[in-house]
Amino acid sequence: NAGVTQTPKFRVLKTGQSMTLLCAQDMNHEYMYWYRQDPGMGLRLIHYSVGEGTTAKGEVPDGYNVSRLKKQNFLLGLESAAPSQTSVYFCASRPDPARNEQFFGPGTRLTVL
Amino acid sequence: AQSVSQHNHHVILSEAASLELGCNYSYGGTVNLFWYVQYPGQHLQLLLKYFSGDPLVKGIKGFEAEFIKSKFSFNLRKPSVQWSDTAEYFCAVNEDYGQNFVFGPGTRLSVLP
């Protein structure tokens, strides 16, 4: 099993450009999450999904959109990138709402100039 | 809303020293508790978790944590650290059977050889 994978690993954007980050998991997990990690702030939840076709807002959703068309994939979109979105983005998955942990992907380092 | 605080931003220890990292959370209900470790340039990995039962839980690599309900705390300990423990450590809380996790800001541990 590959676990949770993320593409791309690195990306540099100019202000106003758009891009999509892909998260894929091969563990048949129901739940998937997108976080951003900034120095001194831990991980902050952007959006999450509790199943195929469903998404919900997290703590810091503004400027991002997500889609979960297939159970194994969770896409994070930036329609018009801003320098404040420079961050490391982590995707995570989780089997179900029972007592279990999240499994994290390797991260995507995004720089917006 | 839940929140998680971690007492130290940066801890510096010499090899073989003992480690204790503090974690406190604010939530009155039943919670699940986690410690994750992030080695430089890598994704988050689970160190240990507490769901119920014995409040002293043991994790990987010689780490353990104690849940003290009355203090809303879940401190991480290791009797003797190694240089390879240099990493960032995150405490996380999840409401029992809840959808989301709340992460603390992280504690950076530097172990000097």
CSV table of C-alpha atoms in Angstrom, one decimal, chain A residues 31 33 35 37-45 48 50 56-58 88 90 94 96-107, chain B residues 9 30-32 34 36 38 41-46 49 51-52 88 90 92 94-106:
chain,number,residue,atom,x,y,z
A,31,TYR,CA,-12.6,10.6,5.9
A,33,TYR,CA,-8.7,16.2,5.4
A,35,TYR,CA,-4.4,21.1,6.5
A,37,GLN,CA,1.1,24.1,8.4
A,38,ASP,CA,2.7,27.4,9.2
A,39,PRO,CA,5.6,28.0,11.7
A,40,GLY,CA,4.4,28.3,15.3
A,41,MET,CA,0.8,27.6,14.4
A,42,GLY,CA,0.6,23.8,14.1
A,43,LEU,CA,-1.8,22.3,11.6
A,44,ARG,CA,-4.9,24.2,10.8
A,45,LEU,CA,-7.8,22.5,9.1
A,48,TYR,CA,-12.5,18.0,5.1
A,50,VAL,CA,-16.6,12.5,5.5
A,56,ALA,CA,-17.2,20.6,4.7
A,57,LYS,CA,-15.3,23.8,5.8
A,58,GLY,CA,-12.7,23.7,8.5
A,88,VAL,CA,3.1,23.5,3.6
A,90,PHE,CA,-0.8,18.2,4.3
A,94,ARG,CA,-8.9,8.3,8.5
A,96,ASP,CA,-14.2,6.3,9.9
A,97,PRO,CA,-15.5,8.2,12.9
A,98,ALA,CA,-14.7,5.5,15.3
A,99,ARG,CA,-11.7,5.7,17.6
A,100,ASN,CA,-8.7,5.9,15.3
A,101,GLU,CA,-6.0,8.2,14.1
A,102,GLN,CA,-5.3,10.1,11.0
A,103,PHE,CA,-2.7,9.0,8.4
A,104,PHE,CA,-0.8,11.8,6.8
A,105,GLY,CA,0.7,12.4,3.3
A,106,PRO,CA,4.2,13.7,2.7
A,107,GLY,CA,3.1,17.3,2.2
B,9,HIS,CA,8.0,26.2,21.7
B,30,THR,CA,-14.8,12.6,26.3
B,31,VAL,CA,-11.7,13.0,24.1
B,32,ASN,CA,-9.2,10.9,22.3
B,34,PHE,CA,-2.6,11.8,20.2
B,36,TYR,CA,2.5,13.0,16.4
B,38,GLN,CA,7.4,15.2,12.4
B,41,GLY,CA,11.3,17.3,6.0
B,42,GLN,CA,8.9,14.5,6.6
B,43,HIS,CA,5.2,14.1,7.3
B,44,LEU,CA,3.5,13.5,10.6
B,45,GLN,CA,3.8,10.1,12.1
B,46,LEU,CA,1.8,8.8,15.0
B,49,LYS,CA,-2.7,7.5,21.2
B,51,PHE,CA,-8.8,6.3,23.7
B,52,SER,CA,-9.7,4.8,27.1
B,88,GLU,CA,8.8,18.6,16.0
B,90,PHE,CA,2.4,17.8,18.0
B,92,ALA,CA,-3.8,16.6,19.0
B,94,ASN,CA,-10.4,14.6,18.9
B,95,GLU,CA,-13.8,14.6,20.4
B,96,ASP,CA,-14.8,11.0,20.9
B,97,TYR,CA,-16.4,9.8,17.7
B,98,GLY,CA,-16.0,13.3,16.4
B,99,GLN,CA,-15.1,14.3,12.8
B,100,ASN,CA,-12.2,16.7,13.4
B,101,PHE,CA,-9.0,17.0,15.2
B,102,VAL,CA,-7.4,20.0,16.9
B,103,PHE,CA,-3.7,20.3,16.9
B,104,GLY,CA,-1.4,22.1,19.2
B,105,PRO,CA,1.2,24.6,17.8
B,106,GLY,CA,4.0,22.0,18.2
